[in-house]
Coordinates of C-alpha atoms in Angstrom, one line a residue:
M1 CA -3.9 30.7 27.5
V2 CA -5.8 27.9 25.8
H3 CA -7.3 25.3 28.2
K4 CA -6.4 22.0 26.7
P5 CA -8.9 19.1 27.1
L6 CA -6.6 16.8 29.2
Q7 CA -5.3 19.5 31.4
G8 CA -5.1 18.3 35.0
M9 CA -4.6 14.7 34.1
V10 CA -1.4 12.9 35.2
V11 CA 0.2 10.2 33.0
L12 CA 3.0 7.9 34.2
D13 CA 4.8 6.7 31.2
F14 CA 7.0 3.6 31.8
S15 CA 7.5 3.0 28.1
Q16 CA 10.6 3.2 25.9
F17 CA 11.5 3.6 22.2
L18 CA 8.6 4.8 20.0
S19 CA 5.2 3.2 20.5
G20 CA 4.5 4.0 24.1
P21 CA 6.3 7.4 24.1
Y22 CA 4.3 8.4 21.0
A23 CA 1.1 7.7 22.9
G24 CA 2.5 9.8 25.8
L25 CA 3.4 12.6 23.3
R26 CA -0.1 12.9 22.0
L27 CA -1.6 12.9 25.6
A28 CA 0.9 15.7 26.5
D29 CA -0.1 17.6 23.4
L30 CA -3.7 17.5 24.5
G31 CA -2.8 18.9 27.9
A32 CA -1.9 16.0 30.2
R33 CA 1.1 16.1 32.5
V34 CA 3.2 13.3 31.2
I35 CA 6.0 12.0 33.5
K36 CA 8.5 9.6 31.9
V37 CA 9.6 7.0 34.5
E38 CA 13.2 6.3 33.6
R39 CA 16.2 4.2 34.7
P40 CA 18.8 6.4 36.4
D41 CA 21.5 4.8 34.3
G42 CA 20.8 5.7 30.7
G43 CA 17.0 6.3 30.8
D44 CA 14.8 5.6 27.8
L45 CA 16.8 3.7 25.2
C46 CA 15.3 6.0 22.5
R47 CA 17.8 8.6 23.8
R48 CA 20.4 6.6 21.7
L49 CA 18.1 5.6 18.8
Y50 CA 19.5 7.6 15.9
I51 CA 17.8 8.0 12.6
S52 CA 20.9 9.8 11.3
N53 CA 24.2 11.1 12.8
L54 CA 22.4 14.0 14.4
E55 CA 22.5 14.4 18.2
L56 CA 21.5 17.4 20.3
D57 CA 22.5 17.9 23.9
G58 CA 23.5 14.3 24.4
D59 CA 20.2 12.8 23.0
S60 CA 19.1 11.7 19.6
T61 CA 16.9 14.2 17.6
L62 CA 14.3 11.5 17.5
F63 CA 14.1 11.3 21.3
H64 CA 13.7 15.1 21.4
S65 CA 10.9 15.0 18.9
I66 CA 8.9 12.1 20.5
N67 CA 9.5 13.2 24.1
R68 CA 8.9 17.0 24.0
N69 CA 6.6 18.5 26.5
K70 CA 7.2 15.8 29.1
E71 CA 8.9 15.5 32.5
S72 CA 11.4 12.9 33.7
F73 CA 11.4 11.0 37.0
S74 CA 14.3 8.6 37.4
V75 CA 13.9 5.6 39.7
N76 CA 15.2 2.1 39.9
L77 CA 12.1 -0.1 39.4
K78 CA 14.1 -3.2 40.5
D79 CA 15.0 -1.7 43.9
P80 CA 12.5 -2.6 46.6
Q81 CA 13.5 0.5 48.6
E82 CA 12.3 2.8 45.8
R83 CA 9.0 0.9 45.3
Q84 CA 7.2 3.1 47.8
T85 CA 8.1 6.2 45.7
V86 CA 6.5 4.6 42.6
I87 CA 3.4 3.6 44.6
E88 CA 2.9 7.1 45.7
L89 CA 3.1 8.3 42.1
L90 CA 0.7 5.7 41.0
K91 CA -1.8 6.8 43.6
K92 CA -1.9 10.2 42.0
A93 CA -1.9 9.1 38.4
D94 CA -4.9 9.0 36.0
I95 CA -3.1 7.0 33.4
M96 CA -0.2 4.6 33.2
I97 CA 1.5 3.5 30.0
Q98 CA 4.0 0.6 29.5
N99 CA 5.3 -1.3 26.6
Y100 CA 7.6 -4.0 28.2
R101 CA 7.6 -7.4 26.7
P102 CA 4.8 -9.5 28.3
G103 CA 5.8 -10.8 31.7
V104 CA 8.5 -8.1 32.4
I105 CA 6.2 -5.5 34.1
E106 CA 4.7 -8.3 36.2
K107 CA 8.2 -9.3 37.4
L108 CA 8.8 -5.7 38.4
G109 CA 5.6 -5.8 40.5
Y110 CA 3.5 -3.4 38.4
S111 CA 1.0 -5.6 36.7
Y112 CA -2.5 -4.3 36.1
E113 CA -3.9 -6.2 39.0
E114 CA -1.2 -4.8 41.4
V115 CA -1.6 -1.2 40.1
K116 CA -5.4 -1.4 40.2
A117 CA -5.1 -2.4 43.9
I118 CA -3.1 0.8 44.5
N119 CA -5.4 3.0 42.3
P120 CA -8.7 1.4 41.3
G121 CA -9.6 4.2 38.9
I122 CA -6.4 4.2 36.9
I123 CA -6.4 3.7 33.2
Y124 CA -3.6 1.2 32.5
G125 CA -2.4 1.2 28.9
S126 CA -0.2 -1.6 27.5
I127 CA 1.5 -2.1 24.1
S128 CA 3.1 -5.5 23.2
G129 CA 4.7 -6.8 20.0
Y130 CA 2.3 -9.7 19.1
G131 CA -0.3 -9.6 21.8
T132 CA -0.4 -11.2 25.3
E133 CA -0.9 -14.8 24.3
G134 CA 0.1 -17.1 21.5
P135 CA 3.4 -18.6 20.1
L136 CA 5.0 -15.2 19.5
L137 CA 4.3 -13.9 23.0
D138 CA 7.9 -13.6 24.1
K139 CA 9.4 -12.6 20.7
P140 CA 11.0 -9.2 20.2
G141 CA 8.3 -6.8 19.0
Q142 CA 10.5 -4.6 16.9
D143 CA 8.8 -2.5 14.2
L144 CA 10.6 -4.1 11.2
L145 CA 9.9 -7.6 12.5
V146 CA 6.2 -6.9 13.0
Q147 CA 5.9 -5.2 9.6
S148 CA 7.5 -8.3 8.0
F149 CA 5.4 -10.8 9.8
A150 CA 2.2 -8.8 8.8
G151 CA 3.3 -8.8 5.2
I152 CA 3.8 -5.1 4.8
P153 CA 7.0 -5.5 2.7
W154 CA 5.0 -7.2 -0.1
L155 CA 3.1 -3.9 -0.6
S156 CA 6.1 -1.7 -1.1
G157 CA 8.3 -1.3 -4.2
D158 CA 7.6 -2.6 -7.7
T159 CA 5.8 -5.8 -8.8
G160 CA 8.3 -8.6 -9.2
R161 CA 10.9 -7.1 -6.9
D162 CA 12.1 -8.3 -3.5
P163 CA 9.9 -7.3 -0.5
M164 CA 10.7 -3.9 0.9
P165 CA 9.8 -2.6 4.4
F166 CA 7.9 0.6 4.7
G167 CA 10.1 3.6 5.2
L168 CA 8.7 4.6 8.6
A169 CA 8.1 2.8 11.9
I170 CA 4.4 2.4 11.0
A171 CA 3.8 -0.4 13.5
D172 CA 5.2 1.6 16.4
M173 CA 3.4 4.8 15.6
M174 CA 0.0 3.2 14.8
A175 CA 0.1 1.2 18.0
G176 CA 0.8 4.4 20.0
A177 CA -2.1 6.1 18.2
H178 CA -4.5 3.2 18.8
L179 CA -3.5 3.1 22.5
V180 CA -4.4 6.8 22.8
Q181 CA -7.8 6.1 21.3
G182 CA -8.5 3.4 23.8
I183 CA -7.3 5.5 26.7
L184 CA -9.5 8.4 25.7
A185 CA -12.5 6.1 25.4
A186 CA -11.8 4.8 28.9
A187 CA -11.4 8.3 30.2
V188 CA -14.9 9.2 29.0
R189 CA -16.3 6.0 30.6
R190 CA -14.5 6.8 33.8
A191 CA -16.0 10.3 33.9
I192 CA -19.4 8.7 33.9
T193 CA -18.9 5.6 36.0
G194 CA -15.7 6.2 38.0
Q195 CA -14.4 2.9 36.7
G196 CA -10.8 2.4 35.6
A197 CA -9.7 0.2 32.7
R198 CA -7.0 -1.9 31.2
I199 CA -6.3 -0.9 27.6
E200 CA -4.2 -3.2 25.4
T201 CA -3.0 -3.2 21.9
S202 CA 0.0 -4.6 20.0
L203 CA 2.2 -3.7 17.1
L204 CA 0.8 -6.6 15.1
E205 CA -2.9 -5.8 15.8
S206 CA -2.3 -2.1 14.9
T207 CA -0.5 -3.0 11.7
L208 CA -3.2 -5.5 10.6
D209 CA -5.8 -2.9 11.3
T210 CA -3.9 -0.4 9.1
M211 CA -4.0 -2.9 6.2
Q212 CA -7.8 -2.8 5.7
E213 CA -7.3 -2.3 2.0
V214 CA -5.5 -5.6 1.8
W215 CA -7.6 -7.7 4.2
C216 CA -10.9 -6.8 2.6
D217 CA -9.8 -8.9 -0.3
V218 CA -7.7 -11.5 1.4
L219 CA -10.4 -12.5 3.8
Q220 CA -12.8 -13.2 0.9
Q221 CA -10.4 -15.7 -0.7
T222 CA -10.2 -19.4 -0.1
D223 CA -7.2 -21.4 0.8
D224 CA -6.8 -22.3 -2.9
K225 CA -3.3 -21.0 -3.9
D226 CA -4.5 -20.1 -7.4
K227 CA -7.2 -17.9 -6.0
L228 CA -4.8 -16.2 -3.6
E229 CA -2.3 -15.5 -6.4
P230 CA -3.9 -12.3 -7.8
V231 CA -3.7 -10.8 -4.3
A232 CA -0.1 -11.8 -3.9
A233 CA 0.7 -10.4 -7.4
S234 CA -0.6 -6.9 -6.4
R235 CA 2.8 -5.8 -4.9
G236 CA 3.5 -2.1 -5.2
R237 CA -0.2 -1.1 -4.7
K238 CA -1.0 -1.7 -8.3
V239 CA -4.5 -0.7 -9.2
E240 CA -6.3 -3.0 -11.7
P241 CA -6.6 -1.3 -15.1
P242 CA -8.1 0.7 -16.7
M243 CA -7.1 3.2 -14.1
A244 CA -3.9 5.2 -14.5
T245 CA -3.2 5.5 -10.8
G246 CA 0.5 5.4 -9.9
I247 CA 3.8 7.3 -9.7
Y248 CA 5.5 8.2 -13.0
A249 CA 8.8 9.7 -13.9
V250 CA 8.7 13.0 -15.8
Q251 CA 11.3 15.2 -17.3
D252 CA 12.4 16.7 -13.9
G253 CA 11.3 14.3 -11.3
Y254 CA 8.1 12.4 -10.6
I255 CA 4.3 12.9 -10.5
A256 CA 1.6 10.9 -8.8
L257 CA -1.7 10.3 -10.7
G258 CA -4.7 9.8 -8.6
S259 CA -7.7 7.7 -9.5
M260 CA -8.5 8.5 -13.1
P261 CA -9.7 6.4 -16.1
I262 CA -7.2 6.1 -18.9
A263 CA -10.1 7.1 -21.3
A264 CA -10.0 10.5 -19.7
L265 CA -6.2 10.8 -19.7
D266 CA -5.1 9.7 -23.2
Q267 CA -6.7 12.6 -25.0
L268 CA -6.0 15.3 -22.4
I269 CA -2.2 14.7 -22.4
G270 CA -2.0 14.2 -26.2
C271 CA -1.0 10.5 -26.2
K272 CA -3.2 9.3 -29.1
E273 CA -1.6 5.8 -29.2
M274 CA -3.0 5.0 -25.8
E275 CA -6.6 5.2 -27.1
Q276 CA -6.4 2.0 -29.2
E277 CA -4.8 0.2 -26.3
G278 CA -7.5 1.5 -24.0
K279 CA -10.2 0.1 -26.2
L280 CA -8.4 -3.3 -26.4
L281 CA -8.2 -3.3 -22.6
E282 CA -11.9 -2.6 -22.2
K283 CA -12.7 -5.5 -24.6
A284 CA -10.3 -7.9 -22.8
E285 CA -11.6 -7.0 -19.4
G286 CA -15.2 -6.9 -20.4
N287 CA -15.1 -3.6 -18.6
T288 CA -16.7 -0.3 -19.3
Q289 CA -16.4 3.1 -17.7
E290 CA -19.7 2.4 -15.8
N291 CA -17.8 -0.2 -13.8
V292 CA -15.2 2.4 -12.7
E293 CA -15.8 4.3 -9.5
E294 CA -15.2 8.0 -10.4
T295 CA -15.4 11.3 -8.7
G296 CA -17.8 13.9 -10.0
E297 CA -14.9 15.9 -11.4
I298 CA -13.6 12.9 -13.4
E299 CA -17.1 12.1 -14.8
E300 CA -17.4 15.7 -15.9
T301 CA -14.0 15.6 -17.5
V302 CA -14.7 12.4 -19.4
E303 CA -17.9 14.0 -20.8
T304 CA -16.1 17.2 -22.0
V305 CA -13.1 15.5 -23.6
E306 CA -13.1 16.1 -27.3
T307 CA -14.7 13.1 -29.1
V308 CA -12.3 11.2 -31.4
E309 CA -13.2 8.9 -34.3
T310 CA -14.4 5.4 -33.4
V311 CA -11.6 2.8 -33.9
E312 CA -12.4 -0.7 -34.8
I313 CA -11.0 -3.2 -32.3
E314 CA -9.3 -6.3 -33.4
E315 CA -9.6 -9.5 -31.5
T316 CA -6.8 -10.2 -29.0
E317 CA -5.8 -13.0 -26.8
E318 CA -3.9 -10.8 -24.4
T319 CA -5.1 -10.5 -20.9
G320 CA -6.3 -7.2 -19.4
E321 CA -3.2 -7.1 -17.2
Q322 CA -0.8 -7.5 -20.2
I323 CA -2.6 -4.7 -22.1
G324 CA -2.7 -2.5 -19.0
E325 CA 1.0 -2.9 -18.4
R326 CA 1.7 -1.9 -22.1
I327 CA -0.5 1.2 -21.6
R328 CA 1.4 2.2 -18.5
R329 CA 4.7 1.9 -20.4
K330 CA 3.4 4.1 -23.2
L331 CA 2.0 6.6 -20.7
Q332 CA 5.4 6.6 -18.9
E333 CA 7.3 7.3 -22.2
H334 CA 4.9 10.2 -23.0
L335 CA 5.1 11.8 -19.6
L336 CA 8.9 11.9 -19.7
Q337 CA 8.7 14.5 -22.4
R338 CA 7.6 17.3 -20.2
P339 CA 8.4 18.6 -16.6
A340 CA 6.1 18.0 -13.6
S341 CA 4.7 21.6 -13.6
H342 CA 3.4 21.1 -17.1
W343 CA 1.5 17.9 -16.4
V344 CA 0.2 19.1 -13.0
S345 CA -1.1 22.3 -14.5
K346 CA -2.7 20.6 -17.5
L347 CA -4.5 17.9 -15.5
A348 CA -5.6 20.4 -12.8
Q349 CA -7.4 22.4 -15.4
H350 CA -9.7 19.5 -16.0
G351 CA -10.1 18.5 -12.3
L352 CA -8.0 15.4 -12.6
P353 CA -6.0 14.5 -9.4
C354 CA -2.2 14.9 -9.9
V355 CA 0.6 16.2 -7.7
Q356 CA 4.4 16.4 -8.0
V357 CA 6.3 14.0 -5.8
T358 CA 7.9 16.5 -3.5
D359 CA 11.1 16.1 -1.6
W360 CA 11.3 17.4 2.0
H361 CA 13.3 20.5 1.1
N362 CA 10.8 21.7 -1.4
L363 CA 7.9 20.7 0.8
L364 CA 9.2 23.1 3.5
Q365 CA 9.1 25.9 0.9
H366 CA 5.6 25.1 -0.3
D367 CA 2.8 27.5 0.7
A368 CA 0.5 24.6 1.5
F369 CA 2.9 23.4 4.1
R370 CA 3.7 26.8 5.5
Q371 CA 0.0 27.7 6.0
L372 CA -0.4 24.6 8.2
E373 CA 2.2 26.2 10.7
M374 CA 3.3 22.7 11.5
I375 CA 6.8 23.7 12.8
Q376 CA 7.4 24.8 16.3
Q377 CA 10.5 25.6 18.3
I378 CA 11.2 23.5 21.5
S379 CA 13.8 24.3 24.1
R380 CA 15.4 22.8 27.2
P381 CA 16.1 25.0 30.2
N382 CA 19.8 25.3 29.2
G383 CA 18.8 27.1 26.0
V384 CA 19.4 24.1 23.6
S385 CA 16.6 24.3 21.1
M386 CA 15.4 22.6 17.9
S387 CA 12.6 22.6 15.4
A388 CA 9.9 20.0 15.7
L389 CA 6.5 19.2 14.4
R390 CA 3.4 20.3 16.4
C391 CA 0.4 18.2 17.3
P392 CA -1.6 17.7 14.1
I393 CA -5.0 18.0 15.9
R394 CA -7.0 21.2 16.1
I395 CA -9.9 21.7 18.4
D396 CA -12.2 24.7 17.8
G397 CA -9.7 26.0 15.4
E398 CA -6.9 26.0 18.0
R399 CA -3.5 24.6 17.1
F400 CA -1.8 22.9 20.1
T401 CA 1.8 23.8 20.5
S402 CA 4.3 23.8 23.4
P403 CA 7.8 25.2 23.5
K404 CA 8.9 22.7 26.2
G405 CA 11.6 20.4 25.0
S406 CA 12.4 16.9 26.1
P407 CA 13.6 16.3 29.6
T408 CA 17.0 15.1 30.8
I409 CA 17.1 12.0 32.9
G410 CA 15.6 12.7 36.3
E411 CA 15.3 16.4 35.6
H412 CA 12.0 16.8 37.4
N413 CA 12.5 14.5 40.4
E414 CA 12.4 17.3 42.9
R415 CA 9.4 19.0 41.5
I416 CA 7.4 15.8 41.0
T417 CA 8.2 14.7 44.5
A418 CA 7.0 18.0 45.9
D419 CA 3.8 18.0 43.8
L420 CA 2.7 14.4 44.0
I421 CA 4.5 12.7 46.8
G422 CA 5.1 15.3 49.5
N423 CA 5.5 13.9 53.0
R424 CA 3.6 10.7 52.4
M425 CA 6.6 8.6 52.1
G426 CA 6.6 5.8 54.6
G427 CA 3.1 6.3 55.6

């Protein structure tokens, strides 16, 4: 049996929905004993958070996926008579996680200061929606709302279209991942100093941190609206020409082109009419290939492309963006003439980055996916089982998997009481 790095650590997870439970999931994958502290009447609200109409053994498939490999202890946090039970658990815990709205956990009597008084060495992890101070302090920190406030919807979809939210709960999942990073850093410090810690992050902070590609430009702008406009106009992750980067329709679906100069592409795919446009673009932009950051493979490809006759460039008043858009349209028209396999194979021969946009059914059949061995089977004691993804982390080449499914509400009360509380109740 593999000895996982967090084996022996106890995590009390008071969180619900996605962000906190995702943090707990990763700690469980790494070997920690993660105990979900749930309400007896309904438990974690994620049990009823449905992505589709699929339900398994009374809980949503999302709950099963995010809460596999955990235990459940049901207790009424509002009942003073049950407080001693929670206190005894906190005494034995290494880590506590909570994602209540700011002020709620304090009302329940489990603020960091109160928990620290019970267990000075505990690592106390908190996730909020917008942080622990400021005008949005008490606002609902739901993923869609935070994404929208952070401006994520302006980055999705096509230029000139309405804003579109990202298709995944990126704010929730990134906040959970960032909380784990903080917890692990605090665990290293505690191993050296014995000192506990309070770790805090928020959906908003995590989302903003994920947007480094945007903020590296935005923060260099002034408050001048005209200067901000080019950034606002870059919806849909457009890359400034003369790069061909983007997703294009082909005869049987779509392909994605990575960073490659149009100068390398027009001749390779046999689209001669793009050459003249490319030269116009370079003239309009005052841009040459030396200004384009290329990989070694792309540089080599450009050098080996068959030389074509020099074309004289007429003067133009068009902007680089206008010419670039026209080039993209011609490229799109040309790519529609052949299937994805043709273009992927042709560009791969010259080391140019290109993949087919794959749907999930075909991805499951692809050798690249199969060789990762990402799928595992998880089961509950009653025999109910489902497929789920494993932990994406490998240590010393070892993949971390666990067949243990998600818990039912209060399933492990008796075992947890025996292991962690024993006869210390009332004394």
